[in-house]
mmCIF file of C-alpha atoms in Angstrom:
data_model
loop_
_atom_site.group_PDB
_atom_site.id
_atom_site.type_symbol
_atom_site.label_atom_id
_atom_site.label_comp_id
_atom_site.label_asym_id
_atom_site.label_seq_id
_atom_site.Cartn_x
_atom_site.Cartn_y
_atom_site.Cartn_z
ATOM 1 C CA MET B 1 15.090 29.435 39.855
ATOM 2 C CA ALA B 2 14.929 28.935 43.306
ATOM 3 C CA LEU B 3 17.075 26.227 44.839
ATOM 4 C CA PHE B 4 15.550 23.608 47.310
ATOM 5 C CA GLN B 5 16.724 24.442 50.643
ATOM 6 C CA PRO B 6 18.197 21.387 52.989
ATOM 7 C CA THR B 7 15.028 20.523 54.460
ATOM 8 C CA SER B 8 13.135 20.642 51.450
ATOM 9 C CA LEU B 9 15.353 18.446 49.756
ATOM 10 C CA ALA B 10 15.377 15.574 52.760
ATOM 11 C CA ALA B 11 11.918 15.665 52.515
ATOM 12 C CA ALA B 12 11.320 15.363 48.492
ATOM 13 C CA ARG B 13 14.112 12.379 49.004
ATOM 14 C CA VAL B 14 11.923 10.518 52.103
ATOM 15 C CA SER B 15 8.911 11.057 49.627
ATOM 16 C CA MET B 16 10.418 9.465 46.653
ATOM 17 C CA ALA B 17 11.504 6.949 48.707
ATOM 18 C CA GLN B 18 8.093 6.182 50.233
ATOM 19 C CA ALA B 19 6.638 6.060 46.831
ATOM 20 C CA ALA B 20 8.916 3.657 45.323
ATOM 21 C CA ILE B 21 8.299 1.290 48.265
ATOM 22 C CA LEU B 22 4.706 1.981 48.234
ATOM 23 C CA VAL B 23 4.882 1.101 44.205
ATOM 24 C CA ALA B 24 6.963 -2.264 45.297
ATOM 25 C CA ILE B 25 4.550 -3.190 47.896
ATOM 26 C CA THR B 26 1.278 -2.643 45.811
ATOM 27 C CA PHE B 27 2.341 -6.208 44.038
ATOM 28 C CA ILE B 28 2.936 -7.983 46.954
ATOM 29 C CA PRO B 29 0.273 -10.715 47.905
ATOM 30 C CA VAL B 30 -1.262 -10.190 51.454
ATOM 31 C CA PRO B 31 -2.299 -13.225 53.387
ATOM 32 C CA SER B 32 -6.011 -13.390 53.137
ATOM 33 C CA GLY B 33 -6.281 -13.855 57.316
ATOM 34 C CA TRP B 34 -4.456 -10.474 57.920
ATOM 35 C CA THR B 35 -6.400 -7.982 59.368
ATOM 36 C CA ARG B 36 -6.507 -4.697 57.868
ATOM 37 C CA THR B 37 -4.333 -3.281 60.543
ATOM 38 C CA GLN B 38 -1.477 -5.910 59.764
ATOM 39 C CA ARG B 39 -1.979 -5.273 56.419
ATOM 40 C CA LEU B 40 -1.228 -1.239 57.255
ATOM 41 C CA LEU B 41 1.774 -1.863 58.801
ATOM 42 C CA THR B 42 3.366 -3.070 55.280
ATOM 43 C CA SER B 43 3.003 0.433 54.032
ATOM 44 C CA ALA B 44 5.821 2.610 53.198
ATOM 45 C CA SER B 45 5.631 5.092 55.843
ATOM 46 C CA SER B 46 4.886 5.400 59.748
ATOM 47 C CA ASN B 47 3.351 8.367 59.610
ATOM 48 C CA GLN B 48 -0.297 8.991 59.004
ATOM 49 C CA PRO B 49 -1.328 11.341 55.887
ATOM 50 C CA ASN B 50 -2.718 14.463 57.426
ATOM 51 C CA ARG B 51 -6.237 15.322 56.210
ATOM 52 C CA ALA B 52 -5.428 17.527 53.439
ATOM 53 C CA GLU B 53 -3.102 14.621 51.847
ATOM 54 C CA GLY B 54 -5.762 11.974 52.363
ATOM 55 C CA ASP B 55 -8.728 13.860 50.789
ATOM 56 C CA HIS B 56 -6.177 14.312 47.781
ATOM 57 C CA HIS B 57 -5.640 11.186 47.201
ATOM 58 C CA ALA B 58 -9.461 10.322 47.668
ATOM 59 C CA THR B 59 -9.843 13.069 45.094
ATOM 60 C CA GLY B 60 -7.909 10.987 42.508
ATOM 61 C CA TYR B 61 -9.848 7.798 44.037
ATOM 62 C CA TYR B 62 -13.257 9.388 43.050
ATOM 63 C CA GLU B 63 -11.735 11.054 39.716
ATOM 64 C CA GLY B 64 -10.720 7.086 38.643
ATOM 65 C CA LEU B 65 -13.524 5.788 40.481
ATOM 66 C CA ILE B 66 -16.154 8.102 38.066
ATOM 67 C CA GLY B 67 -14.206 7.917 34.780
ATOM 68 C CA GLY B 68 -15.502 10.303 33.044
ATOM 69 C CA GLU B 69 -14.260 11.685 29.722
ATOM 70 C CA GLY B 70 -11.011 13.103 29.619
ATOM 71 C CA GLN B 71 -9.584 11.539 32.847
ATOM 72 C CA GLY B 72 -7.037 9.061 32.907
ATOM 73 C CA GLY B 73 -3.403 8.770 34.002
ATOM 74 C CA ARG B 74 -3.370 9.865 37.644
ATOM 75 C CA GLY B 75 -6.751 8.340 38.801
ATOM 76 C CA GLU B 76 -5.639 5.257 37.726
ATOM 77 C CA LEU B 77 -2.250 5.267 39.312
ATOM 78 C CA THR B 78 -3.698 6.593 42.689
ATOM 79 C CA LEU B 79 -5.886 3.310 42.527
ATOM 80 C CA LYS B 80 -3.155 1.303 41.715
ATOM 81 C CA LEU B 81 -1.278 2.530 44.563
ATOM 82 C CA MET B 82 -4.064 2.145 46.652
ATOM 83 C CA GLY B 83 -3.841 -1.788 45.850
ATOM 84 C CA LYS B 84 -7.120 -1.921 43.421
ATOM 85 C CA PRO B 85 -6.664 -5.408 41.731
ATOM 86 C CA ASN B 86 -6.424 -6.220 37.964
ATOM 87 C CA GLY B 87 -9.680 -6.423 36.508
ATOM 88 C CA TRP B 88 -11.668 -3.857 38.770
ATOM 89 C CA MET B 89 -13.790 -1.718 36.905
ATOM 90 C CA ARG B 90 -14.615 1.913 37.409
ATOM 91 C CA PHE B 91 -18.292 2.955 38.246
ATOM 92 C CA ASN B 92 -18.813 4.342 34.870
ATOM 93 C CA ASP B 93 -17.166 1.610 33.169
ATOM 94 C CA ALA B 94 -19.642 -0.910 34.487
ATOM 95 C CA GLY B 95 -22.486 0.236 32.625
ATOM 96 C CA VAL B 96 -24.520 0.915 35.853
ATOM 97 C CA ALA B 97 -24.592 4.433 35.064
ATOM 98 C CA ARG B 98 -24.640 6.954 31.772
ATOM 99 C CA HIS B 99 -23.290 10.651 31.107
ATOM 100 C CA MET B 100 -25.545 13.355 30.261
ATOM 101 C CA ASN B 101 -24.063 15.459 27.494
ATOM 102 C CA HIS B 102 -23.848 19.380 28.793
ATOM 103 C CA ASP B 103 -25.684 18.592 31.811
ATOM 104 C CA PHE B 104 -25.210 20.170 35.277
ATOM 105 C CA LEU B 105 -26.236 16.539 36.893
ATOM 106 C CA GLN B 106 -23.440 15.198 34.625
ATOM 107 C CA PHE B 107 -24.321 11.298 35.233
ATOM 108 C CA GLU B 108 -27.334 9.246 36.563
ATOM 109 C CA LEU B 109 -28.161 5.459 37.372
ATOM 110 C CA VAL B 110 -29.333 3.648 34.509
ATOM 111 C CA PRO B 111 -33.047 2.581 34.774
ATOM 112 C CA ARG B 112 -33.716 -1.501 35.162
ATOM 113 C CA MET B 113 -29.882 -2.233 35.336
ATOM 114 C CA ASP B 114 -29.117 -5.862 36.722
ATOM 115 C CA SER B 115 -25.549 -6.187 36.808
ATOM 116 C CA ILE B 116 -22.584 -6.735 39.050
ATOM 117 C CA LEU B 117 -20.708 -4.045 40.661
ATOM 118 C CA PHE B 118 -17.833 -5.090 42.972
ATOM 119 C CA ASP B 119 -18.783 -8.663 42.755
ATOM 120 C CA GLN B 120 -22.223 -7.890 44.093
ATOM 121 C CA PRO B 121 -25.623 -7.423 42.256
ATOM 122 C CA PHE B 122 -26.103 -4.551 41.559
ATOM 123 C CA VAL B 123 -29.883 -3.626 40.585
ATOM 124 C CA THR B 124 -31.990 -0.460 40.115
ATOM 125 C CA ASN B 125 -35.668 0.057 39.594
ATOM 126 C CA SER B 126 -37.303 1.570 36.980
ATOM 127 C CA HIS B 127 -36.514 5.239 37.517
ATOM 128 C CA GLY B 128 -33.082 4.512 38.277
ATOM 129 C CA MET B 129 -32.705 3.754 42.321
ATOM 130 C CA HIS B 130 -30.811 1.351 44.007
ATOM 131 C CA SER B 131 -33.860 0.514 45.801
ATOM 132 C CA PRO B 132 -37.095 -1.749 45.209
ATOM 133 C CA GLU B 133 -39.493 -0.945 42.544
ATOM 134 C CA VAL B 134 -41.799 2.302 43.551
ATOM 135 C CA ALA B 135 -44.684 4.067 41.609
ATOM 136 C CA VAL B 136 -44.220 7.722 41.459
ATOM 137 C CA GLU B 137 -47.586 8.206 42.649
ATOM 138 C CA LYS B 138 -47.774 7.796 46.239
ATOM 139 C CA PRO B 139 -50.319 5.319 47.431
ATOM 140 C CA ALA B 140 -52.707 6.367 50.359
ATOM 141 C CA LYS B 141 -51.292 5.913 53.785
ATOM 142 C CA THR B 142 -47.652 5.884 52.737
ATOM 143 C CA PHE B 143 -45.319 8.019 54.325
ATOM 144 C CA ARG B 144 -42.102 8.616 52.038
ATOM 145 C CA VAL B 145 -38.774 9.109 53.203
ATOM 146 C CA ALA B 146 -36.445 10.710 50.365
ATOM 147 C CA LEU B 147 -32.901 9.907 50.801
ATOM 148 C CA LEU B 148 -30.095 12.227 48.941
ATOM 149 C CA GLY B 149 -26.511 11.360 49.034
ATOM 150 C CA SER B 150 -23.572 9.832 47.168
ATOM 151 C CA SER B 151 -21.703 6.408 47.288
ATOM 152 C CA MET B 152 -21.814 5.456 50.996
ATOM 153 C CA ASP B 153 -25.587 5.905 50.808
ATOM 154 C CA MET B 154 -26.247 4.496 47.283
ATOM 155 C CA GLY B 155 -24.533 1.026 48.604
ATOM 156 C CA TRP B 156 -21.384 0.656 46.501
ATOM 157 C CA GLY B 157 -20.657 -2.656 46.770
ATOM 158 C CA VAL B 158 -23.568 -3.792 48.419
ATOM 159 C CA LYS B 159 -26.840 -5.422 47.367
ATOM 160 C CA CYS B 160 -29.788 -3.358 47.891
ATOM 161 C CA GLU B 161 -31.167 -5.321 50.307
ATOM 162 C CA ASP B 162 -28.364 -4.817 52.358
ATOM 163 C CA THR B 163 -28.071 -0.870 52.109
ATOM 164 C CA TYR B 164 -28.949 1.073 55.387
ATOM 165 C CA ALA B 165 -31.584 2.871 53.401
ATOM 166 C CA ASN B 166 -33.407 -0.435 53.066
ATOM 167 C CA GLN B 167 -32.822 -1.503 56.371
ATOM 168 C CA LEU B 168 -34.515 1.737 57.507
ATOM 169 C CA GLN B 169 -37.274 0.831 55.678
ATOM 170 C CA THR B 170 -37.744 -2.799 56.647
ATOM 171 C CA TRP B 171 -37.625 -1.617 60.326
ATOM 172 C CA LEU B 172 -40.099 1.515 59.798
ATOM 173 C CA ASN B 173 -42.568 -1.022 58.508
ATOM 174 C CA ALA B 174 -41.976 -3.615 61.520
ATOM 175 C CA HIS B 175 -41.813 -0.531 64.268
ATOM 176 C CA ALA B 176 -44.982 0.509 62.886
ATOM 177 C CA ALA B 177 -46.569 -2.764 63.280
ATOM 178 C CA HIS B 178 -45.196 -3.180 66.914
ATOM 179 C CA ARG B 179 -46.793 0.641 67.899
ATOM 180 C CA GLY B 180 -50.043 -0.252 66.393
ATOM 181 C CA PHE B 181 -49.746 1.355 62.631
ATOM 182 C CA ALA B 182 -49.741 -1.428 60.975
ATOM 183 C CA SER B 183 -53.040 -0.859 59.014
ATOM 184 C CA ASP B 184 -52.878 3.109 59.035
ATOM 185 C CA ARG B 185 -49.323 4.023 57.727
ATOM 186 C CA ARG B 186 -46.774 2.038 55.531
ATOM 187 C CA PHE B 187 -43.281 3.576 54.936
ATOM 188 C CA GLU B 188 -41.018 3.818 51.689
ATOM 189 C CA VAL B 189 -37.417 4.694 51.418
ATOM 190 C CA LEU B 190 -36.390 5.781 48.167
ATOM 191 C CA ASN B 191 -32.806 5.802 47.688
ATOM 192 C CA PHE B 192 -32.175 8.540 45.314
ATOM 193 C CA ALA B 193 -28.358 8.386 46.283
ATOM 194 C CA VAL B 194 -25.662 8.394 43.320
ATOM 195 C CA ALA B 195 -21.761 7.662 43.719
ATOM 196 C CA ALA B 196 -20.017 10.491 43.835
ATOM 197 C CA TYR B 197 -22.761 12.971 43.715
ATOM 198 C CA SER B 198 -21.688 16.264 45.165
ATOM 199 C CA PRO B 199 -24.132 18.213 47.317
ATOM 200 C CA LEU B 200 -25.080 20.383 44.336
ATOM 201 C CA GLN B 201 -25.982 17.409 42.345
ATOM 202 C CA ARG B 202 -28.058 15.964 45.581
ATOM 203 C CA LEU B 203 -29.732 19.468 45.518
ATOM 204 C CA GLU B 204 -30.425 18.992 41.725
ATOM 205 C CA SER B 205 -31.473 15.612 41.999
ATOM 206 C CA PHE B 206 -34.384 16.581 44.368
ATOM 207 C CA ARG B 207 -35.532 19.338 42.245
ATOM 208 C CA ARG B 208 -35.574 16.816 39.233
ATOM 209 C CA LYS B 209 -36.541 13.637 40.794
ATOM 210 C CA ALA B 210 -37.071 13.224 44.390
ATOM 211 C CA ARG B 211 -39.944 15.694 45.067
ATOM 212 C CA ALA B 212 -42.343 14.393 42.045
ATOM 213 C CA PHE B 213 -42.714 11.123 44.301
ATOM 214 C CA LYS B 214 -44.139 13.607 47.169
ATOM 215 C CA PRO B 215 -41.711 12.597 50.211
ATOM 216 C CA ASP B 216 -42.773 13.302 53.442
ATOM 217 C CA LEU B 217 -39.590 13.353 54.906
ATOM 218 C CA VAL B 218 -35.921 14.306 53.079
ATOM 219 C CA ILE B 219 -32.719 13.103 54.447
ATOM 220 C CA PHE B 220 -29.757 14.710 53.030
ATOM 221 C CA SER B 221 -26.484 12.984 53.782
ATOM 222 C CA SER B 222 -23.589 14.365 54.128
ATOM 223 C CA THR B 223 -19.884 13.317 54.243
ATOM 224 C CA LEU B 224 -16.455 14.427 55.413
ATOM 225 C CA LEU B 225 -15.549 14.077 51.579
ATOM 226 C CA ASP B 226 -18.114 16.409 50.213
ATOM 227 C CA VAL B 227 -15.792 19.285 49.394
ATOM 228 C CA ARG B 228 -13.708 17.321 47.331
ATOM 229 C CA LEU B 229 -16.852 16.000 45.747
ATOM 230 C CA THR B 230 -17.837 19.395 45.064
ATOM 231 C CA GLU B 231 -14.476 20.278 43.426
ATOM 232 C CA ILE B 232 -14.477 17.319 41.082
ATOM 233 C CA HIS B 233 -18.264 17.959 40.098
ATOM 234 C CA LEU B 234 -17.668 21.775 39.351
ATOM 235 C CA CYS B 235 -14.391 20.960 37.229
ATOM 236 C CA ASP B 236 -16.504 18.403 35.458
ATOM 237 C CA MET B 237 -19.144 21.016 35.014
ATOM 238 C CA PHE B 238 -16.703 23.473 33.381
ATOM 239 C CA ARG B 239 -15.021 20.598 31.419
ATOM 240 C CA THR B 240 -18.187 19.468 29.658
ATOM 241 C CA LYS B 241 -19.194 23.182 29.202
ATOM 242 C CA SER B 242 -22.473 22.810 31.349
ATOM 243 C CA ASP B 243 -24.788 25.470 32.455
ATOM 244 C CA PRO B 244 -23.882 26.251 36.375
ATOM 245 C CA THR B 245 -27.891 26.282 36.811
ATOM 246 C CA TYR B 246 -27.710 28.191 40.199
ATOM 247 C CA ASP B 247 -27.604 32.047 40.379
ATOM 248 C CA PHE B 248 -25.943 31.520 43.602
ATOM 249 C CA LEU B 249 -23.421 29.233 41.989
ATOM 250 C CA ARG B 250 -23.162 31.798 39.198
ATOM 251 C CA GLU B 251 -22.164 34.386 41.713
ATOM 252 C CA LEU B 252 -19.715 32.511 42.897
ATOM 253 C CA ILE B 253 -17.909 31.603 40.368
ATOM 254 C CA ALA B 254 -17.671 35.069 39.407
ATOM 255 C CA ARG B 255 -16.207 36.477 42.643
ATOM 256 C CA ALA B 256 -13.570 33.382 42.199
ATOM 257 C CA GLY B 257 -12.436 34.970 38.909
ATOM 258 C CA ILE B 258 -13.063 32.192 37.032
ATOM 259 C CA ASP B 259 -13.115 33.219 33.343
ATOM 260 C CA GLN B 260 -13.003 31.765 30.136
ATOM 261 C CA SER B 261 -9.592 31.378 29.388
ATOM 262 C CA ASP B 262 -9.586 28.825 32.804
ATOM 263 C CA GLN B 263 -12.089 26.904 31.108
ATOM 264 C CA TYR B 264 -10.168 25.696 28.230
ATOM 265 C CA VAL B 265 -10.797 22.537 27.292
ATOM 266 C CA ASN B 266 -8.019 20.902 24.752
ATOM 267 C CA PRO B 267 -8.832 18.487 21.956
ATOM 268 C CA LYS B 268 -8.635 15.664 24.077
ATOM 269 C CA GLY B 269 -11.416 16.624 26.243
ATOM 270 C CA ASP B 270 -9.053 17.603 29.120
ATOM 271 C CA LEU B 271 -9.583 20.924 31.491
ATOM 272 C CA VAL B 272 -6.001 22.112 30.854
ATOM 273 C CA TYR B 273 -6.264 24.574 33.944
ATOM 274 C CA LYS B 274 -7.952 22.080 36.241
ATOM 275 C CA GLU B 275 -5.494 23.119 39.172
ATOM 276 C CA ARG B 276 -5.988 26.995 38.642
ATOM 277 C CA ILE B 277 -9.607 26.599 38.662
ATOM 278 C CA LYS B 278 -9.416 24.551 42.207
ATOM 279 C CA ALA B 279 -6.989 27.201 43.443
ATOM 280 C CA LYS B 280 -9.471 29.900 42.905
ATOM 281 C CA LEU B 281 -12.474 27.967 44.427
ATOM 282 C CA ALA B 282 -10.738 26.701 47.342
ATOM 283 C CA PRO B 283 -11.985 29.578 49.508
ATOM 284 C CA TYR B 284 -15.480 29.089 48.764
ATOM 285 C CA TYR B 285 -16.255 25.496 48.935
ATOM 286 C CA TRP B 286 -18.220 25.608 52.594
ATOM 287 C CA GLU B 287 -19.818 28.909 51.396
ATOM 288 C CA LEU B 288 -21.130 26.895 48.471
ATOM 289 C CA TYR B 289 -21.944 23.994 50.851
ATOM 290 C CA ASP B 290 -23.759 26.616 52.898
ATOM 291 C CA SER B 291 -26.013 27.788 49.852
ATOM 292 C CA THR B 292 -26.284 24.510 48.768
ATOM 293 C CA VAL B 293 -27.889 23.552 51.634
ATOM 294 C CA GLY B 294 -29.986 27.037 51.975
ATOM 295 C CA ALA B 295 -31.396 26.353 48.404
ATOM 296 C CA LEU B 296 -32.627 23.065 48.894
ATOM 297 C CA ALA B 297 -34.242 23.803 52.752
ATOM 298 C CA ALA B 298 -36.113 26.652 50.458
ATOM 299 C CA GLU B 299 -37.350 24.000 48.115
ATOM 300 C CA CYS B 300 -38.480 21.800 51.147
ATOM 301 C CA ARG B 301 -39.981 24.597 53.152
ATOM 302 C CA SER B 302 -42.059 25.755 49.929
ATOM 303 C CA SER B 303 -43.271 22.361 49.488
ATOM 304 C CA GLY B 304 -44.180 21.467 53.072
ATOM 305 C CA ILE B 305 -41.588 19.012 53.333
ATOM 306 C CA PRO B 306 -39.430 18.433 56.663
ATOM 307 C CA MET B 307 -35.937 17.723 55.738
ATOM 308 C CA LEU B 308 -33.046 16.446 58.152
ATOM 309 C CA MET B 309 -29.430 16.394 57.582
ATOM 310 C CA ILE B 310 -27.342 13.136 58.816
ATOM 311 C CA VAL B 311 -23.480 13.293 58.791
ATOM 312 C CA ILE B 312 -22.022 9.564 58.153
ATOM 313 C CA PRO B 313 -18.269 8.237 57.720
ATOM 314 C CA ARG B 314 -16.058 6.516 55.677
ATOM 315 C CA VAL B 315 -14.747 3.168 56.990
ATOM 316 C CA GLY B 316 -11.263 3.670 58.910
ATOM 317 C CA LYS B 317 -10.675 7.551 57.475
ATOM 318 C CA ASP B 318 -13.004 9.487 59.574
ATOM 319 C CA ASN B 319 -12.508 7.757 63.033
ATOM 320 C CA ASP B 320 -10.372 10.405 64.500
ATOM 321 C CA GLN B 321 -12.499 12.617 66.541
ATOM 322 C CA ALA B 322 -10.098 15.397 66.459
ATOM 323 C CA VAL B 323 -9.748 15.669 62.871
ATOM 324 C CA ARG B 324 -13.594 15.432 62.021
ATOM 325 C CA ALA B 325 -14.481 17.879 64.778
ATOM 326 C CA GLU B 326 -14.078 20.873 62.396
ATOM 327 C CA PRO B 327 -16.063 19.770 59.191
ATOM 328 C CA VAL B 328 -18.316 18.301 61.757
ATOM 329 C CA ALA B 329 -18.724 21.654 63.195
ATOM 330 C CA ARG B 330 -19.408 23.233 59.924
ATOM 331 C CA LEU B 331 -21.860 21.249 58.923
ATOM 332 C CA LYS B 332 -23.941 21.585 62.480
ATOM 333 C CA ALA B 333 -23.510 25.257 61.879
ATOM 334 C CA ILE B 334 -24.996 25.294 58.262
ATOM 335 C CA ALA B 335 -27.693 23.255 59.617
ATOM 336 C CA GLY B 336 -28.478 25.536 62.200
ATOM 337 C CA ARG B 337 -28.579 28.260 60.393
ATOM 338 C CA TYR B 338 -31.686 27.131 58.038
ATOM 339 C CA GLY B 339 -33.317 25.455 61.199
ATOM 340 C CA LEU B 340 -32.344 21.718 60.168
ATOM 341 C CA PRO B 341 -32.008 19.048 62.517
ATOM 342 C CA ILE B 342 -28.791 17.369 62.349
ATOM 343 C CA PHE B 343 -27.794 13.538 63.290
ATOM 344 C CA ASP B 344 -24.356 13.148 63.773
ATOM 345 C CA ILE B 345 -23.612 9.504 63.084
ATOM 346 C CA SER B 346 -19.624 10.290 62.374
ATOM 347 C CA ASP B 347 -18.284 7.987 64.903
ATOM 348 C CA THR B 348 -20.462 4.967 64.113
ATOM 349 C CA PHE B 349 -17.069 3.151 63.173
ATOM 350 C CA ASP B 350 -15.041 4.315 65.897
ATOM 351 C CA GLU B 351 -13.146 2.115 67.701
ATOM 352 C CA LEU B 352 -13.776 -1.093 65.245
ATOM 353 C CA ASP B 353 -11.709 -2.949 63.094
ATOM 354 C CA PRO B 354 -11.842 -1.322 59.676
ATOM 355 C CA ALA B 355 -11.257 -4.752 58.078
ATOM 356 C CA VAL B 356 -14.399 -5.973 59.358
ATOM 357 C CA LEU B 357 -16.643 -2.882 57.844
ATOM 358 C CA GLU B 358 -15.206 -2.252 54.447
ATOM 359 C CA ILE B 359 -15.640 -3.819 51.081
ATOM 360 C CA ALA B 360 -11.756 -4.091 50.569
ATOM 361 C CA ALA B 361 -8.314 -3.091 52.227
ATOM 362 C CA TRP B 362 -8.284 -0.118 49.756
ATOM 363 C CA ASP B 363 -11.672 0.869 49.702
ATOM 364 C CA ASP B 364 -13.398 2.733 52.582
ATOM 365 C CA HIS B 365 -17.069 2.222 51.274
ATOM 366 C CA PRO B 366 -18.868 0.220 54.166
ATOM 367 C CA ASN B 367 -19.976 -3.614 53.401
ATOM 368 C CA ALA B 368 -23.080 -5.199 54.402
ATOM 369 C CA LEU B 369 -22.075 -5.308 58.067
ATOM 370 C CA GLY B 370 -20.846 -1.474 57.851
ATOM 371 C CA HIS B 371 -24.443 -0.448 56.557
ATOM 372 C CA HIS B 372 -26.016 -2.640 59.458
ATOM 373 C CA ARG B 373 -24.129 0.051 61.819
ATOM 374 C CA LEU B 374 -25.369 2.917 60.037
ATOM 375 C CA PHE B 375 -28.738 1.838 60.193
ATOM 376 C CA LEU B 376 -28.576 1.222 63.547
ATOM 377 C CA ALA B 377 -26.948 4.701 64.118
ATOM 378 C CA LEU B 378 -29.798 6.597 62.302
ATOM 379 C CA SER B 379 -32.579 4.495 63.654
ATOM 380 C CA HIS B 380 -31.435 5.011 67.547
ATOM 381 C CA HIS B 381 -31.399 8.859 66.580
ATOM 382 C CA LEU B 382 -34.865 8.504 65.139
ATOM 383 C CA VAL B 383 -36.659 6.523 68.244
ATOM 384 C CA THR B 384 -34.705 9.194 70.338
ATOM 385 C CA ASP B 385 -35.509 12.545 68.570
ATOM 386 C CA GLN B 386 -39.385 13.657 69.762
ATOM 387 C CA ASP B 387 -40.152 15.753 66.820
ATOM 388 C CA ARG B 388 -38.892 13.360 64.252
ATOM 389 C CA TYR B 389 -40.089 10.402 65.933
ATOM 390 C CA GLN B 390 -43.521 12.613 66.251
ATOM 391 C CA LEU B 391 -43.205 13.061 62.374
ATOM 392 C CA LEU B 392 -42.912 9.290 61.859
ATOM 393 C CA PHE B 393 -45.478 7.653 64.573
ATOM 394 C CA PRO B 394 -47.860 10.622 65.391
ATOM 395 C CA GLY B 395 -48.941 10.486 68.901
ATOM 396 C CA ARG B 396 -46.281 8.246 70.131
ATOM 397 C CA LYS B 397 -43.573 9.171 72.831
ATOM 398 C CA ALA B 398 -39.757 8.521 71.614
ATOM 399 C CA ALA B 399 -37.429 6.388 73.665
ATOM 400 C CA ALA B 400 -35.080 7.376 76.157
ATOM 401 C CA GLU B 401 -31.749 6.451 75.082
ATOM 402 C CA ALA B 402 -31.084 4.165 78.019
ATOM 403 C CA SER B 403 -34.184 1.971 77.333
ATOM 404 C CA LEU B 404 -32.893 1.012 73.943
ATOM 405 C CA PRO B 405 -31.855 -2.300 72.906
ATOM 406 C CA GLN B 406 -28.228 -2.956 71.527
ATOM 407 C CA ASP B 407 -29.626 -4.135 68.510
ATOM 408 C CA LEU B 408 -32.838 -3.173 66.741
ATOM 409 C CA PRO B 409 -34.864 -0.511 68.537
#
């Protein structure tokens, strides 16, 4: 057996000490008036975690958040170390989502839900959207926007009325009246986003659900955590023995060398060789992202539906421009490959105190103010992009950036 080198042993001792301190401070009450920055100063280490470490912990957080079958200890421990309060409830334990046995989509929001999620009312319409009620058949003179995304877009921890999607709908209708379209065009923004949905699940959600509503624009929301959400989704797909559904995914799984022996699930429902599967898939995630966006773009194009990509940030996690530069560049390259416009609003929370924008010090989802910031960023892009503005408001000229007010455009 190989022995630890001195540097490795020292690093291990430091890591163990930091972990011990972190566990200890988890149970120290924090004065309510402190800012998030002050709270973080009490952490075990002055060193900021690198991107891989941050996303690794985020994976554990989202695994705990989903709380699927066969998941337990590690996600729960991660949440406890992050300061999860007693009585906190997982997404699926809250009863707002339902598992789908052996199904590629894995889970979906329960229709007609009226519940509480993270101390906020959580209501879904008859189609299982965190959106106002809407008919499948599109009314005359109605322009529909279908939003595909994950928890940030769904509105984790905020009321339906406060989500950036709902604010966008309200503004589009107000702006239509301002530009003389009040009697000719009405807007509906349909929020198909579901917490922890990977890009593949967003694609599947479009095929199964959103397309039936005949949207006039599809917005595909990307986050810098999407690779990790893909990892969680694929491991759950193997764990539940769900069909991969897409030929490009089957081909990629074969090239990665994942066989039946890797997919062994024990009687407790655990994917025994999950880490082996993750290691085999790791080199292919961005290729898979590319294929997923390409498939959605093709679906939209064949249906005559314009598609737009956006890049949104997590509060306090994506405010380092140097760190986010590579994934954002990859997303822009993917969009360019399929001729898709992309709005990068990943700088929306830069230079702002996360304490005023996040729903909790240990949870990087945006609160109502954070959603308002996302709405402002997206709407400003829409009114300054001539092609998108013409799509929304035919015959009208987009605004110059310099002429926009600081609040609603």
